[in-house]
Coordinates of C-alpha atoms in Angstrom, one line a residue:
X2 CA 57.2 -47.9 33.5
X3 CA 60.0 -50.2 33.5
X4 CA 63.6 -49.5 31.2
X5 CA 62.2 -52.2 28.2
X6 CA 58.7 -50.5 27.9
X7 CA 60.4 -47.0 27.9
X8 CA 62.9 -48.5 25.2
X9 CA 59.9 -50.3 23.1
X10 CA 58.2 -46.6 23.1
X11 CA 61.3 -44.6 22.0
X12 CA 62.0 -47.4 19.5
X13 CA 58.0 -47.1 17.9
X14 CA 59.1 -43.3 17.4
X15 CA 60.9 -44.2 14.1
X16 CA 58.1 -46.7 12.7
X17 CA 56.9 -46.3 9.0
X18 CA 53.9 -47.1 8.7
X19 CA 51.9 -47.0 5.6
X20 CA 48.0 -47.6 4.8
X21 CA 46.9 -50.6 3.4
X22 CA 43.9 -51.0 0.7
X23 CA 41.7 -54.2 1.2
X24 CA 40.0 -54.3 -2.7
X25 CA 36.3 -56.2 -2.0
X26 CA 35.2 -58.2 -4.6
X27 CA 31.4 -57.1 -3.8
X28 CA 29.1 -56.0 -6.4
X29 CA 26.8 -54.6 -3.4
X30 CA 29.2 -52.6 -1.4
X31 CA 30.9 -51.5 -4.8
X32 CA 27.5 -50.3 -5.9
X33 CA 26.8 -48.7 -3.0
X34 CA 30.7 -47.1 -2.4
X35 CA 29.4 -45.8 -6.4
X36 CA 26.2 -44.1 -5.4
X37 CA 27.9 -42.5 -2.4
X38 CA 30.3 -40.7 -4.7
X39 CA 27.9 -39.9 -7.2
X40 CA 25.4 -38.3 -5.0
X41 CA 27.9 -36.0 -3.2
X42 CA 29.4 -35.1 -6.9
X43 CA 25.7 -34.4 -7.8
X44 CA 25.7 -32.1 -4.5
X45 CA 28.2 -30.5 -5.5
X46 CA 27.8 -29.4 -8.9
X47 CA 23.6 -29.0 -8.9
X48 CA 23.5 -27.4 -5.4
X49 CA 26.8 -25.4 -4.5
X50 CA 27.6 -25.0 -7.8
X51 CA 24.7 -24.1 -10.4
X52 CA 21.8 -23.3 -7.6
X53 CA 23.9 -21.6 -4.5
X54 CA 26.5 -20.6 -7.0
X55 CA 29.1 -20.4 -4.1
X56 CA 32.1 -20.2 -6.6
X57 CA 31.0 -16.0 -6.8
X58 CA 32.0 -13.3 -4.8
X59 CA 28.8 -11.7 -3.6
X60 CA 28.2 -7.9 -2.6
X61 CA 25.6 -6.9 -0.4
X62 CA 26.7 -3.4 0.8
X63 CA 24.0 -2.0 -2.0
X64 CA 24.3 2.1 -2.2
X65 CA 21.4 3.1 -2.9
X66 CA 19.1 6.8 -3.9
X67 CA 15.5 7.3 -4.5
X68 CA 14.1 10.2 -6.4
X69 CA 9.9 10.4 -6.2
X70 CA 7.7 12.7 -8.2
X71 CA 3.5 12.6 -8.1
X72 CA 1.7 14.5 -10.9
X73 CA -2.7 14.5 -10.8
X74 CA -4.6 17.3 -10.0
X75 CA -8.3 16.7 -8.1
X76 CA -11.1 19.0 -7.9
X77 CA -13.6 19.0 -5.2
X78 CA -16.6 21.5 -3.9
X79 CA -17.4 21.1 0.0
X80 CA -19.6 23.4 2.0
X81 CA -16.3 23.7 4.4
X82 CA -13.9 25.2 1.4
X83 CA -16.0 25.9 -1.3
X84 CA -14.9 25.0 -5.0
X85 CA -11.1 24.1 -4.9
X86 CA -8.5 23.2 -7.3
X87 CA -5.5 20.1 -5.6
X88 CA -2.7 20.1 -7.3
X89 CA 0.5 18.3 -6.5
X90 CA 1.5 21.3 -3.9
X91 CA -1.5 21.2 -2.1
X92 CA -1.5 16.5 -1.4
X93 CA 1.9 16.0 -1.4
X94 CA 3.8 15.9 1.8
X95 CA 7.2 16.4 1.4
X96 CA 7.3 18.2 -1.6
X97 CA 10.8 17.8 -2.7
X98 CA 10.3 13.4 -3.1
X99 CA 12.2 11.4 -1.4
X100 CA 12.3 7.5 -0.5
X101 CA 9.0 8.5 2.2
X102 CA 6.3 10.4 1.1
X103 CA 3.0 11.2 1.9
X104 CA 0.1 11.4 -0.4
X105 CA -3.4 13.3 1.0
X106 CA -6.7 11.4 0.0
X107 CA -9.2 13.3 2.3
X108 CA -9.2 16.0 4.7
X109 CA -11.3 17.2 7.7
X110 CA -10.7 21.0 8.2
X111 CA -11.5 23.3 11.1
X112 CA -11.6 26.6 9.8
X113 CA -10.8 29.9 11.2
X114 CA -9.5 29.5 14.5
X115 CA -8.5 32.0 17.2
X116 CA -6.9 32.1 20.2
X117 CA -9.5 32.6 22.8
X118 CA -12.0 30.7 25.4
X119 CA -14.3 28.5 24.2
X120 CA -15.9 25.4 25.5
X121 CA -13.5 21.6 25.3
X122 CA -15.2 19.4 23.3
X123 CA -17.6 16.2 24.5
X124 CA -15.8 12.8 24.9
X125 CA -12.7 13.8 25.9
X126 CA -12.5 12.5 30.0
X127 CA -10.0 14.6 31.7
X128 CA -12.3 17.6 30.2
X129 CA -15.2 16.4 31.1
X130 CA -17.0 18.1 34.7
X131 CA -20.2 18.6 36.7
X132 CA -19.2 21.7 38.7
X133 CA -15.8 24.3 39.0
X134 CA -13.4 22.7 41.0
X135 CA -13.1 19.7 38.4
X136 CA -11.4 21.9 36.0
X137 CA -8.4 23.3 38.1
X138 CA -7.0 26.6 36.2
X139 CA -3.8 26.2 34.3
X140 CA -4.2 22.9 34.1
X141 CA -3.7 21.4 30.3
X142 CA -6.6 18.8 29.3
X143 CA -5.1 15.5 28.8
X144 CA -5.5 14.4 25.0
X145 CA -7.5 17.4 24.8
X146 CA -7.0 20.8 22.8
X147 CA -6.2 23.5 25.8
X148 CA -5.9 24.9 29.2
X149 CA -8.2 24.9 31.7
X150 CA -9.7 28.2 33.1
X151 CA -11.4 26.6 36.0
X152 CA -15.0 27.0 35.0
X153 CA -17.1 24.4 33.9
X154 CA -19.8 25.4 31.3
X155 CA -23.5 23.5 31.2
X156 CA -26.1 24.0 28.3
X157 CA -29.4 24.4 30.1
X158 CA -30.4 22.4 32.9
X159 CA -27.7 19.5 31.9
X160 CA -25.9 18.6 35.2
X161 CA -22.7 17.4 33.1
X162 CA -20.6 19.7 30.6
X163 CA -17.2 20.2 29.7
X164 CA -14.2 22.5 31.1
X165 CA -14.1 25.9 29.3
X166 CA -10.7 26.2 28.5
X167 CA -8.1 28.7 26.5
X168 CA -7.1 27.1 22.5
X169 CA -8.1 27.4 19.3
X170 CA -11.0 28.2 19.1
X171 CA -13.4 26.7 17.7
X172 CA -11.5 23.1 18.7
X173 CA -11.3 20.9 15.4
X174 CA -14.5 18.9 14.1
X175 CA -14.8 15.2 15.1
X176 CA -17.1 14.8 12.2
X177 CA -15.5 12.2 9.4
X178 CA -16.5 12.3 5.8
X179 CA -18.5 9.3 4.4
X180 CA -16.4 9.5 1.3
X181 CA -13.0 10.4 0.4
X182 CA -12.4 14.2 -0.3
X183 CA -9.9 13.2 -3.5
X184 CA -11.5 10.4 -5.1
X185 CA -9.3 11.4 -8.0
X186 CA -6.0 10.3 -6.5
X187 CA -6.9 7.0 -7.6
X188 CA -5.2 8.3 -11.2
X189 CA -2.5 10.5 -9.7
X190 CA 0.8 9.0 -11.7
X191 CA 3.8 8.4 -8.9
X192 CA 7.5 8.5 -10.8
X193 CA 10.3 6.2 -8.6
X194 CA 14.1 6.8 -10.0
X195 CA 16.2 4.5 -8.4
X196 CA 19.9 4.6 -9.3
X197 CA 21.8 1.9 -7.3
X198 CA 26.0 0.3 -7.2
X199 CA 27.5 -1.8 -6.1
X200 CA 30.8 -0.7 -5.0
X201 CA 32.8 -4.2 -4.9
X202 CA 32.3 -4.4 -8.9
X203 CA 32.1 -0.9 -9.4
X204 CA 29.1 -1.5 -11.5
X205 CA 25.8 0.9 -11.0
X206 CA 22.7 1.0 -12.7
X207 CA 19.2 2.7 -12.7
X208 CA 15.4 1.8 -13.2
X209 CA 15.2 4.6 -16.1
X210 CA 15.6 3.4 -20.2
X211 CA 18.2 5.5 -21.0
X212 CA 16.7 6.7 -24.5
X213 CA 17.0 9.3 -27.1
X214 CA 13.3 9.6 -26.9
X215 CA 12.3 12.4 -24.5
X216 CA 8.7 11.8 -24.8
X217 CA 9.3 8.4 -23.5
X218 CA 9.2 8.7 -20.0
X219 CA 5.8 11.0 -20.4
X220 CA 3.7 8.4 -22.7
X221 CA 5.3 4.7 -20.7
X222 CA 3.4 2.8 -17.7
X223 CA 5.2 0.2 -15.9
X224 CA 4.0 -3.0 -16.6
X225 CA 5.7 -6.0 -15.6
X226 CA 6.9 -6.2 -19.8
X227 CA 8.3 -2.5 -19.2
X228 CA 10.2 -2.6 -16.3
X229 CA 12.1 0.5 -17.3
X230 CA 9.3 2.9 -17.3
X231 CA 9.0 3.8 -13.4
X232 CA 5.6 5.8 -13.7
X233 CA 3.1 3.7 -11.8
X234 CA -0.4 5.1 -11.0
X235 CA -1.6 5.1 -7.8
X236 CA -4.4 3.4 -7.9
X237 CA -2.6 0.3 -9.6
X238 CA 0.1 0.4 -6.4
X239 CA -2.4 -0.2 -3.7
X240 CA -4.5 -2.9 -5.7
X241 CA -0.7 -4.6 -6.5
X242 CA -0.6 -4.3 -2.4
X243 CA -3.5 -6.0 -2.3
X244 CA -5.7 -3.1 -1.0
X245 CA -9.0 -1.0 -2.0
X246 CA -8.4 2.9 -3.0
X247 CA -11.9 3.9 -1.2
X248 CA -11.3 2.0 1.8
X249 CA -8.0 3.4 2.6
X250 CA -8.1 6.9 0.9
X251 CA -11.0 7.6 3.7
X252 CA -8.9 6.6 6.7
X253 CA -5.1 6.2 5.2
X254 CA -2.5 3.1 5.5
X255 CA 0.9 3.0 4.3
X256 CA 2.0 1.3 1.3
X257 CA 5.3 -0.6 0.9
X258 CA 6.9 -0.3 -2.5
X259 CA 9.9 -2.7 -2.5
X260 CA 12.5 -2.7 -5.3
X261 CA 15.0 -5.7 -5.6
X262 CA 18.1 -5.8 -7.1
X263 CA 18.9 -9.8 -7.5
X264 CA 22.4 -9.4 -9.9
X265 CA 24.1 -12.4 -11.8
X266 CA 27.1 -10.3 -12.5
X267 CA 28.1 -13.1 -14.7
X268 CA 25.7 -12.6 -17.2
X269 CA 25.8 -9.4 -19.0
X270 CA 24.3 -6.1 -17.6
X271 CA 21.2 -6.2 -19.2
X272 CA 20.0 -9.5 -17.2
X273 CA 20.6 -7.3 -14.2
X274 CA 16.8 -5.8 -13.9
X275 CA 14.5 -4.4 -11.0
X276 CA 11.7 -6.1 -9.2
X277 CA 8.8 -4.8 -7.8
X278 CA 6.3 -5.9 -5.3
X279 CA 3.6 -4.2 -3.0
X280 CA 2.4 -4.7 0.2
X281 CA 0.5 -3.0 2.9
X282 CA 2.6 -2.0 5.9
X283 CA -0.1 -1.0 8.5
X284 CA -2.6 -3.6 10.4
X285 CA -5.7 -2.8 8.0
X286 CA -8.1 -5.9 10.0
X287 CA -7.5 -2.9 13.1
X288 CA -10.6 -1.5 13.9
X289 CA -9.3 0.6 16.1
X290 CA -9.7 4.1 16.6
X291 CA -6.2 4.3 15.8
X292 CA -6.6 2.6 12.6
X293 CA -5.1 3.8 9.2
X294 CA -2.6 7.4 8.9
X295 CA -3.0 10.8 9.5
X296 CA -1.7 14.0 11.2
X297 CA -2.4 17.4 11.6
X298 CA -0.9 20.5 10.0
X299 CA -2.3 24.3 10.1
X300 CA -2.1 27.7 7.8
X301 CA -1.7 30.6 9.4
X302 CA -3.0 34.3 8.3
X303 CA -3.0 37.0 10.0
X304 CA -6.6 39.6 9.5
X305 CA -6.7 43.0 8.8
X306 CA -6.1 44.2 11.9
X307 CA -2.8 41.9 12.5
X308 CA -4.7 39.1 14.5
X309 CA -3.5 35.6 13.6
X310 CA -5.5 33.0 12.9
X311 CA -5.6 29.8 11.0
X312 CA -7.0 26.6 9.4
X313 CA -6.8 23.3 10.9
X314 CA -6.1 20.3 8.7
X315 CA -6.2 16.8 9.8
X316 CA -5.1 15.2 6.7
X317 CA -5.9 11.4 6.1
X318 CA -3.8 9.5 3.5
X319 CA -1.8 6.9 1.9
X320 CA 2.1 7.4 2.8
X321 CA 4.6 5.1 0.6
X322 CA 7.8 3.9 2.0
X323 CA 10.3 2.9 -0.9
X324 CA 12.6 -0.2 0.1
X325 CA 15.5 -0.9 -2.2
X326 CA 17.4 -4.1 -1.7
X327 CA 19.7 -6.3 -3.8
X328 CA 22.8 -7.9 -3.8
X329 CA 25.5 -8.8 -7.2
X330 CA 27.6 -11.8 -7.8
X331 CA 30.6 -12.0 -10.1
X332 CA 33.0 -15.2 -10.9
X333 CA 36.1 -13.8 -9.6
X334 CA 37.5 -16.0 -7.2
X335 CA 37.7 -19.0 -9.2
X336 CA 39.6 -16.8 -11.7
X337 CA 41.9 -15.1 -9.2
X338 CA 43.2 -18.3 -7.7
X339 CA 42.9 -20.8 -10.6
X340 CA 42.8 -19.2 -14.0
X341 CA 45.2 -16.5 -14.2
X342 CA 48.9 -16.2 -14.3
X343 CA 50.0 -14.4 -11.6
X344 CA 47.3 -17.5 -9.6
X345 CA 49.5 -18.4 -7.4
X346 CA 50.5 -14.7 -6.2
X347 CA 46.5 -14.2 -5.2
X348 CA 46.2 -17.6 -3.8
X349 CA 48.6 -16.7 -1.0
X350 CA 47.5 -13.6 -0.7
X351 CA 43.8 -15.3 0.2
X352 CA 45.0 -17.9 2.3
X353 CA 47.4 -17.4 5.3
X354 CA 49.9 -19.7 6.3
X355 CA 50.4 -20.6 10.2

């Protein structure tokens, strides 16, 4: 670059140089520069502003507690237990209520059972056998109910049998009921307290009336006109999730209950309100073996001579999983940065200078 171009480029350094507006006497650009502004005003105020509301400060770090109670009692008279009397002890699994619990709706129970020998029961492959050496001693039966002894024991003339083997004897029943032991779950009453905060606004709330009335909460339903009364019955929670009582109550499911907390801060604390929806957590179009909910739990005794023994349950049921979510808005950074006196102070406190 030669000395003049280097002198023309220092020289440029200490140009002014301002903008100049060309005013276009067009009706059509005009109209069209018009609707531009309009529509991103529109934008502005109907979209960021009313709908997104993105002038509030939002909290999602929700705290949360759940506090469950069932009440029902069901009566039944089986050939396996005889007359019987459920009450909430008996169906309700954990017993204390928390955000999980588990609610029996039919049973299948294998009585009296003692350690001893006894035979493995049919279907299960690994303790299936035609002659001794297919059940090798000490051996556990895969998805079966003991260990093998090492003999293999055939009714009659049959040239196939099962592994005798050391368990609980007798092993539980494969038989299923035809109809759900406690039909009269379907009017068991479940009570959901739900006290939730937010933290950022220090502002909490529960899903109780509070009320001078202390028969209230013993006489109320929830219905979607009395959101405060958190008594729903049980059958009404799985038709809400879209399900039928008998058909799950013979094999189990899992219910969802789901509790939202959608807050406008803004508005005052009685528009902040719960609500509820149902659904069905587990695949009920599985008609797999695996289908629906259960598991196994046992009472032990012990006879008059000190020998222990127990009753098998393998208890089928509907378990409900309580899911609280929410989140609260509140118009304060418009007022921090714009509305108050000390503004200024917050705005450069918000906003860092580099």
């Amino acid at each position: 670059m030669g000395q003049a171009a280097w002198k023309g480029f220092v020289l440029s350094l200490f140009d002014y140089k301002t903008a100049k507006f060309v005013v276009a006497k067009s009706k059509k650009v005009g109209l069209l520069y018009r609707v531009l502004q309009l529509t991103i005003l529109l934008y502005l105020l109907i979209w960021v502003f009313l709908i997104k509301k993105s002038y509030q400060d939002i909290d999602t770090s929700l705290q949360s507690a759940v506090v469950t109670k069932v009440k029902g009692v069901a009566y039944t008279n089986t050939t396996m237990l005889g007359e019987r009397l459920w009450d909430v002890a008996d169906f309700v699994i954990p017993s204390q209520g928390e955000n999980v619990f588990f609610v029996v709706t039919n049973l299948i129970v294998t009585p009296n059972q003692r350690q001893g020998i006894c035979a493995e029961r049919e279907g299960i492959p690994d303790g299936e056998c035609s002659e001794d050496t297919d059940c090798h001693a000490g051996e556990s039966v895969v998805a079966g109910h003991g260990l093998k002894t090492g003999r293999c024991l055939r009714v009659g003339n049959s040239t196939r049998g099962t592994c005798e083997i050391f368990a609980w004897c007798p092993v539980e029943t494969k038989s299923m009921p035809t109809d759900p032991l406690l039909k009269d779950a379907e009017g068991f009453t479940i009570f959901i307290k739900n006290f939730i905060r937010f933290p950022k606004f220090n502002f909490s709330k529960a899903n109780v009336l509070e009320t001078g009335n202390k028969h209230f909460l013993k006489t109320c339903h929830f219905s979607s006109t009395n959101l405060y009364c958190p008594i729903f019955r049980l059958g009404s929670i799985v038709r809400w999730a879209g399900a039928d009582f008998q058909d799950i109550a013979l094999k189990g499911g899992v219910i969802g209950i789901h509790i939202e907390w959608d807050c406008d801060l803004d508005k005052a604390a009685s528009h902040c309100n719960p609500h509820y929806y149902f659904n069905r957590l587990d695949n009920k179009h599985t008609q797999s073996i695996s289908s629906g909910y259960n598991f196994r739990f046992a009472r032990y005794y012990r006879d008059p001579h000190g020998v222990e023994f127990r009753d098998l349950m393998k208890a089928y049921g509907i378990r409900f999983d309580v899911i609280v979510n929410g989140k609260g808005a509140f118009f304060c950074d418009l007022v921090l940065i714009y509305l108050i006196r000390k503004s200024e102070f917050y705005r450069d406190k918000k906003f860092e200078k580099v």
